[in-house]
PDB file of C-alpha atoms and ligand atoms in Angstrom:
ATOM      1  CA  MET A   1     -26.474  29.803   0.195  1.00  0.00           C
ATOM      2  CA  ALA A   2     -26.652  27.521   3.240  1.00  0.00           C
ATOM      3  CA  SER A   3     -24.244  27.441   6.150  1.00  0.00           C
ATOM      4  CA  LEU A   4     -22.831  24.624   8.283  1.00  0.00           C
ATOM      5  CA  SER A   5     -24.874  23.924  11.394  1.00  0.00           C
ATOM      6  CA  HIS A   6     -22.055  22.217  13.312  1.00  0.00           C
ATOM      7  CA  LYS A   7     -19.753  23.833  15.877  1.00  0.00           C
ATOM      8  CA  ASP A   8     -16.962  21.308  15.175  1.00  0.00           C
ATOM      9  CA  LEU A   9     -15.715  19.086  12.366  1.00  0.00           C
ATOM     10  CA  LEU A  10     -15.025  15.833  14.185  1.00  0.00           C
ATOM     11  CA  GLY A  11     -15.664  13.294  11.435  1.00  0.00           C
ATOM     12  CA  ILE A  12     -17.387  12.664   8.113  1.00  0.00           C
ATOM     13  CA  GLU A  13     -19.786  10.503  10.137  1.00  0.00           C
ATOM     14  CA  GLN A  14     -21.584  13.646  11.419  1.00  0.00           C
ATOM     15  CA  LEU A  15     -21.943  15.285   7.979  1.00  0.00           C
ATOM     16  CA  SER A  16     -25.029  15.027   5.779  1.00  0.00           C
ATOM     17  CA  VAL A  17     -24.901  14.855   1.968  1.00  0.00           C
ATOM     18  CA  GLU A  18     -25.852  18.573   1.948  1.00  0.00           C
ATOM     19  CA  ASP A  19     -23.025  19.451   4.382  1.00  0.00           C
ATOM     20  CA  ILE A  20     -20.497  17.624   2.181  1.00  0.00           C
ATOM     21  CA  GLN A  21     -21.790  19.346  -0.947  1.00  0.00           C
ATOM     22  CA  LEU A  22     -21.641  22.729   0.789  1.00  0.00           C
ATOM     23  CA  ILE A  23     -18.008  22.193   1.842  1.00  0.00           C
ATOM     24  CA  LEU A  24     -16.964  20.937  -1.620  1.00  0.00           C
ATOM     25  CA  ASP A  25     -18.717  23.835  -3.405  1.00  0.00           C
ATOM     26  CA  THR A  26     -17.134  26.368  -1.064  1.00  0.00           C
ATOM     27  CA  ALA A  27     -13.707  24.731  -1.510  1.00  0.00           C
ATOM     28  CA  GLU A  28     -14.102  24.937  -5.270  1.00  0.00           C
ATOM     29  CA  ALA A  29     -14.930  28.642  -5.018  1.00  0.00           C
ATOM     30  CA  LEU A  30     -11.986  29.311  -2.677  1.00  0.00           C
ATOM     31  CA  ARG A  31      -9.538  27.366  -4.840  1.00  0.00           C
ATOM     32  CA  GLU A  32      -9.038  30.369  -7.108  1.00  0.00           C
ATOM     33  CA  VAL A  33      -7.363  32.284  -4.246  1.00  0.00           C
ATOM     34  CA  ALA A  34      -4.269  30.115  -4.864  1.00  0.00           C
ATOM     35  CA  ALA A  35      -4.063  31.427  -8.436  1.00  0.00           C
ATOM     36  CA  ARG A  36      -4.071  35.113  -7.424  1.00  0.00           C
ATOM     37  CA  PRO A  37      -0.878  37.192  -7.247  1.00  0.00           C
ATOM     38  CA  VAL A  38      -1.863  38.089  -3.655  1.00  0.00           C
ATOM     39  CA  LYS A  39      -3.055  34.792  -2.181  1.00  0.00           C
ATOM     40  CA  LYS A  40      -5.122  36.182   0.667  1.00  0.00           C
ATOM     41  CA  VAL A  41      -8.719  37.030   1.572  1.00  0.00           C
ATOM     42  CA  PRO A  42      -9.656  38.895   4.769  1.00  0.00           C
ATOM     43  CA  THR A  43     -12.379  36.468   5.961  1.00  0.00           C
ATOM     44  CA  LEU A  44     -10.736  35.308   9.212  1.00  0.00           C
ATOM     45  CA  ARG A  45      -9.028  38.588  10.083  1.00  0.00           C
ATOM     46  CA  GLY A  46      -8.936  38.972  13.866  1.00  0.00           C
ATOM     47  CA  LYS A  47      -9.685  35.265  14.448  1.00  0.00           C
ATOM     48  CA  THR A  48      -7.161  33.030  16.208  1.00  0.00           C
ATOM     49  CA  VAL A  49      -6.518  29.457  15.125  1.00  0.00           C
ATOM     50  CA  VAL A  50      -4.429  27.052  17.230  1.00  0.00           C
ATOM     51  CA  ASN A  51      -2.756  24.120  15.469  1.00  0.00           C
ATOM     52  CA  LEU A  52      -2.320  21.420  18.096  1.00  0.00           C
ATOM     53  CA  PHE A  53      -0.279  18.540  16.664  1.00  0.00           C
ATOM     54  CA  PHE A  54       0.546  15.559  18.890  1.00  0.00           C
ATOM     55  CA  GLU A  55       1.651  13.349  15.987  1.00  0.00           C
ATOM     56  CA  PRO A  56       4.143  13.956  13.176  1.00  0.00           C
ATOM     57  CA  SER A  57       2.671  15.603  10.095  1.00  0.00           C
ATOM     58  CA  THR A  58       4.034  17.316   6.998  1.00  0.00           C
ATOM     59  CA  ARG A  59       1.192  17.717   4.511  1.00  0.00           C
ATOM     60  CA  THR A  60      -1.747  18.149   6.857  1.00  0.00           C
ATOM     61  CA  ARG A  61      -0.025  20.603   9.136  1.00  0.00           C
ATOM     62  CA  SER A  62       1.418  22.799   6.393  1.00  0.00           C
ATOM     63  CA  SER A  63      -1.860  22.602   4.481  1.00  0.00           C
ATOM     64  CA  PHE A  64      -3.861  23.842   7.489  1.00  0.00           C
ATOM     65  CA  GLU A  65      -1.299  26.565   8.129  1.00  0.00           C
ATOM     66  CA  LEU A  66      -1.465  27.808   4.532  1.00  0.00           C
ATOM     67  CA  ALA A  67      -5.269  27.668   4.556  1.00  0.00           C
ATOM     68  CA  GLU A  68      -5.342  29.750   7.760  1.00  0.00           C
ATOM     69  CA  LYS A  69      -2.853  32.272   6.354  1.00  0.00           C
ATOM     70  CA  ARG A  70      -4.796  32.623   3.107  1.00  0.00           C
ATOM     71  CA  LEU A  71      -7.871  33.451   5.178  1.00  0.00           C
ATOM     72  CA  SER A  72      -5.846  36.048   7.209  1.00  0.00           C
ATOM     73  CA  ALA A  73      -6.233  34.304  10.596  1.00  0.00           C
ATOM     74  CA  ASP A  74      -3.733  34.721  13.450  1.00  0.00           C
ATOM     75  CA  ILE A  75      -2.027  31.395  14.054  1.00  0.00           C
ATOM     76  CA  LEU A  76      -0.503  29.664  17.055  1.00  0.00           C
ATOM     77  CA  ASN A  77       1.452  26.500  16.260  1.00  0.00           C
ATOM     78  CA  PHE A  78       1.717  24.040  19.095  1.00  0.00           C
ATOM     79  CA  SER A  79       3.913  20.987  18.737  1.00  0.00           C
ATOM     80  CA  ALA A  80       3.643  18.330  21.447  1.00  0.00           C
ATOM     81  CA  SER A  81       7.314  17.375  21.284  1.00  0.00           C
ATOM     82  CA  THR A  82       8.438  20.855  22.397  1.00  0.00           C
ATOM     83  CA  SER A  83       5.599  21.578  24.851  1.00  0.00           C
ATOM     84  CA  SER A  84       4.681  20.839  28.477  1.00  0.00           C
ATOM     85  CA  VAL A  85       3.042  17.619  27.251  1.00  0.00           C
ATOM     86  CA  THR A  86       6.523  16.132  27.618  1.00  0.00           C
ATOM     87  CA  LYS A  87       6.321  17.187  31.296  1.00  0.00           C
ATOM     88  CA  GLY A  88       3.156  15.149  31.836  1.00  0.00           C
ATOM     89  CA  GLU A  89       0.388  17.695  31.224  1.00  0.00           C
ATOM     90  CA  THR A  90      -2.913  16.030  30.277  1.00  0.00           C
ATOM     91  CA  LEU A  91      -4.722  16.779  27.025  1.00  0.00           C
ATOM     92  CA  LEU A  92      -7.553  18.479  28.900  1.00  0.00           C
ATOM     93  CA  ASP A  93      -5.206  20.688  30.905  1.00  0.00           C
ATOM     94  CA  THR A  94      -3.382  21.681  27.721  1.00  0.00           C
ATOM     95  CA  ALA A  95      -6.723  22.450  26.060  1.00  0.00           C
ATOM     96  CA  HIS A  96      -8.072  24.456  29.006  1.00  0.00           C
ATOM     97  CA  ASN A  97      -4.882  26.503  29.125  1.00  0.00           C
ATOM     98  CA  LEU A  98      -5.084  27.201  25.407  1.00  0.00           C
ATOM     99  CA  GLU A  99      -8.775  28.085  25.761  1.00  0.00           C
ATOM    100  CA  ALA A 100      -7.882  30.656  28.371  1.00  0.00           C
ATOM    101  CA  MET A 101      -6.154  32.530  25.527  1.00  0.00           C
ATOM    102  CA  SER A 102      -9.489  32.712  23.613  1.00  0.00           C
ATOM    103  CA  PRO A 103      -8.804  30.927  20.324  1.00  0.00           C
ATOM    104  CA  ASP A 104     -11.693  30.690  17.846  1.00  0.00           C
ATOM    105  CA  ILE A 105     -10.682  27.398  16.241  1.00  0.00           C
ATOM    106  CA  ILE A 106      -8.457  24.536  17.445  1.00  0.00           C
ATOM    107  CA  VAL A 107      -7.124  22.101  14.839  1.00  0.00           C
ATOM    108  CA  ILE A 108      -6.004  18.903  16.546  1.00  0.00           C
ATOM    109  CA  ARG A 109      -4.118  15.787  15.466  1.00  0.00           C
ATOM    110  CA  HIS A 110      -3.784  13.180  18.202  1.00  0.00           C
ATOM    111  CA  GLN A 111      -2.730   9.542  18.474  1.00  0.00           C
ATOM    112  CA  SER A 112      -5.899   8.655  20.419  1.00  0.00           C
ATOM    113  CA  ALA A 113      -9.255   8.132  18.729  1.00  0.00           C
ATOM    114  CA  GLY A 114     -11.815  10.492  20.240  1.00  0.00           C
ATOM    115  CA  ALA A 115      -9.378  13.206  21.424  1.00  0.00           C
ATOM    116  CA  PRO A 116     -11.027  15.894  19.210  1.00  0.00           C
ATOM    117  CA  HIS A 117     -14.479  14.824  20.469  1.00  0.00           C
ATOM    118  CA  LEU A 118     -13.339  15.364  24.050  1.00  0.00           C
ATOM    119  CA  LEU A 119     -12.139  18.873  23.184  1.00  0.00           C
ATOM    120  CA  GLY A 120     -15.379  19.507  21.304  1.00  0.00           C
ATOM    121  CA  ARG A 121     -17.325  18.891  24.509  1.00  0.00           C
ATOM    122  CA  GLU A 122     -14.985  20.882  26.749  1.00  0.00           C
ATOM    123  CA  CYS A 123     -14.044  23.900  24.631  1.00  0.00           C
ATOM    124  CA  ARG A 124     -15.938  26.923  23.373  1.00  0.00           C
ATOM    125  CA  ALA A 125     -13.688  27.080  20.295  1.00  0.00           C
ATOM    126  CA  SER A 126     -14.591  25.123  17.157  1.00  0.00           C
ATOM    127  CA  ILE A 127     -12.590  21.902  16.961  1.00  0.00           C
ATOM    128  CA  VAL A 128     -11.297  20.485  13.671  1.00  0.00           C
ATOM    129  CA  ASN A 129     -10.095  16.878  13.638  1.00  0.00           C
ATOM    130  CA  ALA A 130      -6.834  16.650  11.667  1.00  0.00           C
ATOM    131  CA  GLY A 131      -6.572  12.886  12.319  1.00  0.00           C
ATOM    132  CA  ASP A 132      -7.383  11.002  15.543  1.00  0.00           C
ATOM    133  CA  GLY A 133      -5.569   7.687  15.959  1.00  0.00           C
ATOM    134  CA  MET A 134      -6.988   5.042  13.639  1.00  0.00           C
ATOM    135  CA  HIS A 135     -10.443   6.655  13.667  1.00  0.00           C
ATOM    136  CA  GLU A 136     -11.149   9.565  11.264  1.00  0.00           C
ATOM    137  CA  HIS A 137      -9.369  12.147   9.105  1.00  0.00           C
ATOM    138  CA  PRO A 138     -12.284  14.177   7.755  1.00  0.00           C
ATOM    139  CA  THR A 139     -10.392  16.920   5.900  1.00  0.00           C
ATOM    140  CA  GLN A 140      -8.448  14.239   3.988  1.00  0.00           C
ATOM    141  CA  ALA A 141     -11.730  12.708   2.803  1.00  0.00           C
ATOM    142  CA  LEU A 142     -13.050  16.153   1.831  1.00  0.00           C
ATOM    143  CA  LEU A 143      -9.953  16.934  -0.243  1.00  0.00           C
ATOM    144  CA  ASP A 144     -10.188  13.472  -1.810  1.00  0.00           C
ATOM    145  CA  GLY A 145     -13.854  14.086  -2.648  1.00  0.00           C
ATOM    146  CA  LEU A 146     -12.962  17.474  -4.128  1.00  0.00           C
ATOM    147  CA  THR A 147     -10.168  15.945  -6.233  1.00  0.00           C
ATOM    148  CA  VAL A 148     -12.386  13.204  -7.644  1.00  0.00           C
ATOM    149  CA  ARG A 149     -15.339  15.551  -8.248  1.00  0.00           C
ATOM    150  CA  THR A 150     -13.089  18.006 -10.091  1.00  0.00           C
ATOM    151  CA  ILE A 151     -11.615  15.358 -12.389  1.00  0.00           C
ATOM    152  CA  LYS A 152     -14.635  13.092 -12.901  1.00  0.00           C
ATOM    153  CA  GLY A 153     -17.363  15.760 -12.605  1.00  0.00           C
ATOM    154  CA  ARG A 154     -19.323  13.728 -10.030  1.00  0.00           C
ATOM    155  CA  LEU A 155     -19.022  11.228  -7.186  1.00  0.00           C
ATOM    156  CA  ASP A 156     -22.199   9.209  -7.553  1.00  0.00           C
ATOM    157  CA  GLY A 157     -22.021   6.022  -9.582  1.00  0.00           C
ATOM    158  CA  LEU A 158     -18.207   5.879  -9.559  1.00  0.00           C
ATOM    159  CA  LYS A 159     -16.372   2.773  -8.418  1.00  0.00           C
ATOM    160  CA  VAL A 160     -13.760   3.728  -5.810  1.00  0.00           C
ATOM    161  CA  ALA A 161     -11.216   1.062  -4.796  1.00  0.00           C
ATOM    162  CA  ILE A 162      -9.275   1.756  -1.594  1.00  0.00           C
ATOM    163  CA  ILE A 163      -6.377  -0.663  -1.196  1.00  0.00           C
ATOM    164  CA  GLY A 164      -3.756  -1.294   1.483  1.00  0.00           C
ATOM    165  CA  ASP A 165      -3.335  -1.253   5.249  1.00  0.00           C
ATOM    166  CA  VAL A 166      -7.019  -0.770   5.979  1.00  0.00           C
ATOM    167  CA  ALA A 167      -6.849  -1.771   9.640  1.00  0.00           C
ATOM    168  CA  HIS A 168      -4.536   1.074  10.673  1.00  0.00           C
ATOM    169  CA  SER A 169      -5.858   3.814   8.399  1.00  0.00           C
ATOM    170  CA  ARG A 170      -8.082   6.694   9.494  1.00  0.00           C
ATOM    171  CA  VAL A 171      -8.144   7.889   5.881  1.00  0.00           C
ATOM    172  CA  VAL A 172     -10.004   4.802   4.651  1.00  0.00           C
ATOM    173  CA  ARG A 173     -12.695   5.163   7.305  1.00  0.00           C
ATOM    174  CA  SER A 174     -13.426   8.821   6.456  1.00  0.00           C
ATOM    175  CA  ASP A 175     -13.193   8.185   2.705  1.00  0.00           C
ATOM    176  CA  THR A 176     -15.484   5.151   2.859  1.00  0.00           C
ATOM    177  CA  ILE A 177     -18.162   7.138   4.669  1.00  0.00           C
ATOM    178  CA  LEU A 178     -17.832  10.165   2.377  1.00  0.00           C
ATOM    179  CA  PHE A 179     -17.754   8.352  -0.960  1.00  0.00           C
ATOM    180  CA  SER A 180     -20.552   5.914  -0.101  1.00  0.00           C
ATOM    181  CA  ARG A 181     -22.707   8.725   1.337  1.00  0.00           C
ATOM    182  CA  MET A 182     -22.227  10.569  -1.976  1.00  0.00           C
ATOM    183  CA  GLY A 183     -23.418   7.560  -3.970  1.00  0.00           C
ATOM    184  CA  ALA A 184     -20.137   5.945  -5.036  1.00  0.00           C
ATOM    185  CA  ASP A 185     -19.566   2.192  -5.058  1.00  0.00           C
ATOM    186  CA  VAL A 186     -16.747   1.773  -2.537  1.00  0.00           C
ATOM    187  CA  TRP A 187     -14.513  -1.309  -2.439  1.00  0.00           C
ATOM    188  CA  VAL A 188     -12.035  -1.739   0.388  1.00  0.00           C
ATOM    189  CA  CYS A 189      -9.186  -4.203  -0.142  1.00  0.00           C
ATOM    190  CA  GLY A 190      -6.131  -5.436   1.743  1.00  0.00           C
ATOM    191  CA  PRO A 191      -4.459  -8.528   3.129  1.00  0.00           C
ATOM    192  CA  PRO A 192      -6.982 -10.506   5.239  1.00  0.00           C
ATOM    193  CA  THR A 193      -4.929  -9.717   8.372  1.00  0.00           C
ATOM    194  CA  LEU A 194      -5.380  -5.987   7.693  1.00  0.00           C
ATOM    195  CA  LEU A 195      -8.977  -6.001   6.474  1.00  0.00           C
ATOM    196  CA  PRO A 196     -11.651  -5.540   9.163  1.00  0.00           C
ATOM    197  CA  TRP A 197     -15.016  -6.781   7.886  1.00  0.00           C
ATOM    198  CA  GLU A 198     -16.795  -3.981   9.763  1.00  0.00           C
ATOM    199  CA  PHE A 199     -16.237  -1.823   6.671  1.00  0.00           C
ATOM    200  CA  GLU A 200     -19.295  -3.425   5.139  1.00  0.00           C
ATOM    201  CA  LYS A 201     -21.335  -1.650   7.843  1.00  0.00           C
ATOM    202  CA  LEU A 202     -19.924   1.660   6.595  1.00  0.00           C
ATOM    203  CA  GLY A 203     -21.297   0.953   3.131  1.00  0.00           C
ATOM    204  CA  ALA A 204     -18.242  -0.614   1.441  1.00  0.00           C
ATOM    205  CA  ARG A 205     -17.687  -3.980  -0.133  1.00  0.00           C
ATOM    206  CA  THR A 206     -14.530  -5.750   1.051  1.00  0.00           C
ATOM    207  CA  THR A 207     -12.234  -8.134  -0.775  1.00  0.00           C
ATOM    208  CA  PRO A 208      -8.733  -9.506  -0.179  1.00  0.00           C
ATOM    209  CA  HIS A 209      -8.219  -9.730  -3.974  1.00  0.00           C
ATOM    210  CA  MET A 210      -6.673  -6.654  -5.546  1.00  0.00           C
ATOM    211  CA  GLU A 211      -7.812  -7.590  -9.069  1.00  0.00           C
ATOM    212  CA  GLU A 212     -11.434  -7.714  -7.919  1.00  0.00           C
ATOM    213  CA  ALA A 213     -11.162  -4.305  -6.226  1.00  0.00           C
ATOM    214  CA  MET A 214      -9.468  -2.736  -9.265  1.00  0.00           C
ATOM    215  CA  ASP A 215     -11.770  -4.273 -11.851  1.00  0.00           C
ATOM    216  CA  GLY A 216     -13.673  -1.394 -13.517  1.00  0.00           C
ATOM    217  CA  ALA A 217     -12.610   1.097 -10.800  1.00  0.00           C
ATOM    218  CA  ASP A 218     -12.682   4.795 -11.732  1.00  0.00           C
ATOM    219  CA  VAL A 219     -10.561   5.690  -8.715  1.00  0.00           C
ATOM    220  CA  ILE A 220      -7.739   3.583  -7.259  1.00  0.00           C
ATOM    221  CA  MET A 221      -6.675   4.898  -3.879  1.00  0.00           C
ATOM    222  CA  MET A 222      -3.613   3.348  -2.276  1.00  0.00           C
ATOM    223  CA  LEU A 223      -2.997   3.421   1.482  1.00  0.00           C
ATOM    224  CA  ARG A 224       0.380   3.591   3.182  1.00  0.00           C
ATOM    225  CA  VAL A 225       1.592   0.601   5.153  1.00  0.00           C
ATOM    226  CA  GLN A 226       1.507   2.139   8.652  1.00  0.00           C
ATOM    227  CA  HIS A 227       4.629   0.555  10.143  1.00  0.00           C
ATOM    228  CA  GLU A 228       4.452   2.870  13.176  1.00  0.00           C
ATOM    229  CA  ARG A 229       1.034   1.505  14.196  1.00  0.00           C
ATOM    230  CA  GLN A 230       1.886  -2.169  13.643  1.00  0.00           C
ATOM    231  CA  ASN A 231       3.202  -3.904  16.727  1.00  0.00           C
ATOM    232  CA  GLU A 232       3.079  -7.367  15.215  1.00  0.00           C
ATOM    233  CA  ALA A 233       3.834  -8.870  11.812  1.00  0.00           C
ATOM    234  CA  PHE A 234       0.742  -8.653   9.589  1.00  0.00           C
ATOM    235  CA  PHE A 235       2.568  -9.866   6.477  1.00  0.00           C
ATOM    236  CA  PRO A 236       5.857 -11.752   5.924  1.00  0.00           C
ATOM    237  CA  SER A 237       7.918  -8.964   4.278  1.00  0.00           C
ATOM    238  CA  ALA A 238       7.672  -5.682   2.383  1.00  0.00           C
ATOM    239  CA  ARG A 239       8.591  -7.586  -0.771  1.00  0.00           C
ATOM    240  CA  GLU A 240       5.795 -10.087  -0.327  1.00  0.00           C
ATOM    241  CA  TYR A 241       3.360  -7.231   0.412  1.00  0.00           C
ATOM    242  CA  ALA A 242       4.449  -5.367  -2.729  1.00  0.00           C
ATOM    243  CA  SER A 243       3.988  -8.436  -4.896  1.00  0.00           C
ATOM    244  CA  LEU A 244       0.425  -9.033  -3.653  1.00  0.00           C
ATOM    245  CA  TYR A 245      -0.846  -5.506  -2.946  1.00  0.00           C
ATOM    246  CA  GLY A 246       1.569  -3.079  -4.596  1.00  0.00           C
ATOM    247  CA  LEU A 247       0.226  -0.922  -7.425  1.00  0.00           C
ATOM    248  CA  THR A 248       2.562  -1.610 -10.346  1.00  0.00           C
ATOM    249  CA  ARG A 249       2.596  -0.580 -14.017  1.00  0.00           C
ATOM    250  CA  GLU A 250       1.759  -4.193 -14.779  1.00  0.00           C
ATOM    251  CA  ARG A 251      -1.411  -4.043 -12.655  1.00  0.00           C
ATOM    252  CA  MET A 252      -2.325  -0.635 -14.107  1.00  0.00           C
ATOM    253  CA  ARG A 253      -2.417  -2.217 -17.590  1.00  0.00           C
ATOM    254  CA  SER A 254      -5.677  -3.956 -16.664  1.00  0.00           C
ATOM    255  CA  ALA A 255      -7.185  -0.851 -14.985  1.00  0.00           C
ATOM    256  CA  LYS A 256     -10.221   0.850 -16.515  1.00  0.00           C
ATOM    257  CA  LYS A 257      -9.368   3.464 -19.144  1.00  0.00           C
ATOM    258  CA  GLY A 258      -9.276   6.910 -17.512  1.00  0.00           C
ATOM    259  CA  ALA A 259      -8.840   5.520 -13.984  1.00  0.00           C
ATOM    260  CA  ILE A 260      -6.988   7.844 -11.620  1.00  0.00           C
ATOM    261  CA  VAL A 261      -4.521   6.863  -8.888  1.00  0.00           C
ATOM    262  CA  MET A 262      -4.598   8.557  -5.478  1.00  0.00           C
ATOM    263  CA  HIS A 263      -2.603   8.308  -2.226  1.00  0.00           C
ATOM    264  CA  PRO A 264      -2.917  10.480   0.904  1.00  0.00           C
ATOM    265  CA  GLY A 265       0.863  10.531   1.364  1.00  0.00           C
ATOM    266  CA  PRO A 266       3.461  10.015   2.596  1.00  0.00           C
ATOM    267  CA  ILE A 267       4.093   7.281   0.007  1.00  0.00           C
ATOM    268  CA  ASN A 268       6.342   4.274   0.503  1.00  0.00           C
ATOM    269  CA  ARG A 269       7.777   4.007  -3.007  1.00  0.00           C
ATOM    270  CA  GLY A 270       8.236   0.382  -4.001  1.00  0.00           C
ATOM    271  CA  VAL A 271       5.975  -0.950  -1.217  1.00  0.00           C
ATOM    272  CA  GLU A 272       2.308  -0.020  -1.792  1.00  0.00           C
ATOM    273  CA  ILE A 273       3.028   1.912  -4.993  1.00  0.00           C
ATOM    274  CA  GLU A 274       5.684   1.636  -7.686  1.00  0.00           C
ATOM    275  CA  SER A 275       7.575   4.881  -8.341  1.00  0.00           C
ATOM    276  CA  GLU A 276       6.583   4.961 -12.023  1.00  0.00           C
ATOM    277  CA  VAL A 277       2.901   4.696 -11.045  1.00  0.00           C
ATOM    278  CA  ALA A 278       3.147   7.437  -8.405  1.00  0.00           C
ATOM    279  CA  ASP A 279       4.699   9.756 -11.005  1.00  0.00           C
ATOM    280  CA  ALA A 280       2.523   8.762 -14.006  1.00  0.00           C
ATOM    281  CA  ASP A 281       0.093  11.178 -15.640  1.00  0.00           C
ATOM    282  CA  TYR A 282      -2.896   9.246 -14.265  1.00  0.00           C
ATOM    283  CA  SER A 283      -1.589   9.858 -10.715  1.00  0.00           C
ATOM    284  CA  VAL A 284      -3.360  12.808  -9.037  1.00  0.00           C
ATOM    285  CA  ILE A 285      -1.401  12.680  -5.775  1.00  0.00           C
ATOM    286  CA  LEU A 286      -0.187  16.281  -6.104  1.00  0.00           C
ATOM    287  CA  ASN A 287      -3.682  17.506  -7.083  1.00  0.00           C
ATOM    288  CA  GLN A 288      -4.786  16.062  -3.739  1.00  0.00           C
ATOM    289  CA  VAL A 289      -2.181  18.200  -1.981  1.00  0.00           C
ATOM    290  CA  SER A 290      -3.299  21.382  -3.791  1.00  0.00           C
ATOM    291  CA  ASN A 291      -6.958  20.631  -3.104  1.00  0.00           C
ATOM    292  CA  GLY A 292      -6.107  20.077   0.573  1.00  0.00           C
ATOM    293  CA  VAL A 293      -5.513  23.779   1.085  1.00  0.00           C
ATOM    294  CA  ALA A 294      -8.849  24.710  -0.552  1.00  0.00           C
ATOM    295  CA  ALA A 295     -10.795  22.039   1.359  1.00  0.00           C
ATOM    296  CA  ARG A 296      -9.323  23.225   4.677  1.00  0.00           C
ATOM    297  CA  MET A 297     -10.003  26.858   3.816  1.00  0.00           C
ATOM    298  CA  ALA A 298     -13.631  25.897   3.203  1.00  0.00           C
ATOM    299  CA  VAL A 299     -13.925  24.084   6.538  1.00  0.00           C
ATOM    300  CA  LEU A 300     -12.408  26.990   8.513  1.00  0.00           C
ATOM    301  CA  TYR A 301     -14.511  29.483   6.575  1.00  0.00           C
ATOM    302  CA  LEU A 302     -17.784  27.634   7.190  1.00  0.00           C
ATOM    303  CA  LEU A 303     -17.066  26.825  10.850  1.00  0.00           C
ATOM    304  CA  SER A 304     -16.559  30.553  11.409  1.00  0.00           C
ATOM    305  CA  GLY A 305     -20.234  31.058  10.615  1.00  0.00           C
ATOM    306  CA  ASN A 306     -19.951  32.176   6.979  1.00  0.00           C
ATOM    307  CA  SER A 307     -22.493  31.044   4.407  1.00  0.00           C
ATOM    308  CA  GLY A 308     -21.294  28.736   1.634  1.00  0.00           C
ATOM    309  CA  LEU A 309     -19.930  29.946  -1.696  1.00  0.00           C
ATOM    310  CA  GLU A 310     -20.960  28.917  -5.204  1.00  0.00           C
ATOM    311  CA  PRO A 311     -18.183  27.453  -7.360  1.00  0.00           C
TER     312      PRO A 311
HETATM  313  C1  LIG B   1      -2.419  10.243   6.444  1.00  0.00           C
HETATM  314  C2  LIG B   1      -2.576  10.256   7.935  1.00  0.00           C
HETATM  315  O1  LIG B   1      -1.808  10.892   8.658  1.00  0.00           O
HETATM  316  O2  LIG B   1      -3.504   9.601   8.375  1.00  0.00           O
HETATM  317  N1  LIG B   1      -1.555  11.209   5.943  1.00  0.00           N
HETATM  318  C3  LIG B   1      -2.013  12.468   5.727  1.00  0.00           C
HETATM  319  O3  LIG B   1      -2.696  13.059   6.553  1.00  0.00           O
HETATM  320  N2  LIG B   1      -1.725  13.016   4.534  1.00  0.00           N
HETATM  321  C4  LIG B   1      -2.088   8.915   5.915  1.00  0.00           C
HETATM  322  C5  LIG B   1      -0.828   8.249   6.359  1.00  0.00           C
HETATM  323  O4  LIG B   1      -0.149   8.679   7.288  1.00  0.00           O
HETATM  324  O5  LIG B   1      -0.517   7.227   5.753  1.00  0.00           O
END
């Protein structure tokens, strides 16, 4: 089986169709570790992974940590709020100091787009982007691809509608590249003030009309309204937003039969998604969380030089 030729995972942008398939196949094979009584394999024994988080995170951080533990790596958790970053240390100085301790892999989440790319150039360790500003979130797209492939049996030919605060989302950028590269028909939708037309260059079709995006969609992926990244008013009120772009039971009545609902979390119940929809049996939000651990295990496993696994 093939192996990954990259030193780092910086974005979906750099991955070929074969790379994506390799990661998804390996993730599928590693998923069974979670079902074992002893949830551990020795693959990364003796390797050190640093988790460098400069932005808040619940799912991504715990998912990476579990993935690393299940692969038997030694872990160093570094949280910016309790580190020398608060004393004015630059990102590069922090990275060089961590490098001096010889880590094998550095997982980084940072508020600035391009921060992982900078580390990738400067560090010997493999760098994994766990979300850089409004740019990319490659492991989220990989776990989303794994979730859809598991449920639908394929990615090509599916209609994937991604709806919400497109402008501030790194998830939509990585997902658009991944799903369109894998042959899906990607529609990106949001209020005109939050819908950059450049998404058409990434292979998506864009529309401000939710009905058009949802029409015949096999996958409906909702995005969180990113209040923390909005420094101006992009829509009049949360209520107005919910009435135009919220996924409600009413709207789900006209969805294609068998359509699944996804969300990267954290969800704003009652804003972009109605509670009853988030908790319905067609919602696969928690499958995404479970698949996140397997997808991250696969990335760490392959970046450590191992050949891929067959599902
Ligand atoms: C996403 C993120 O941080 O970009 N969350 C996540 O990683 N699960 C999406 C979001 O914050 O809305």
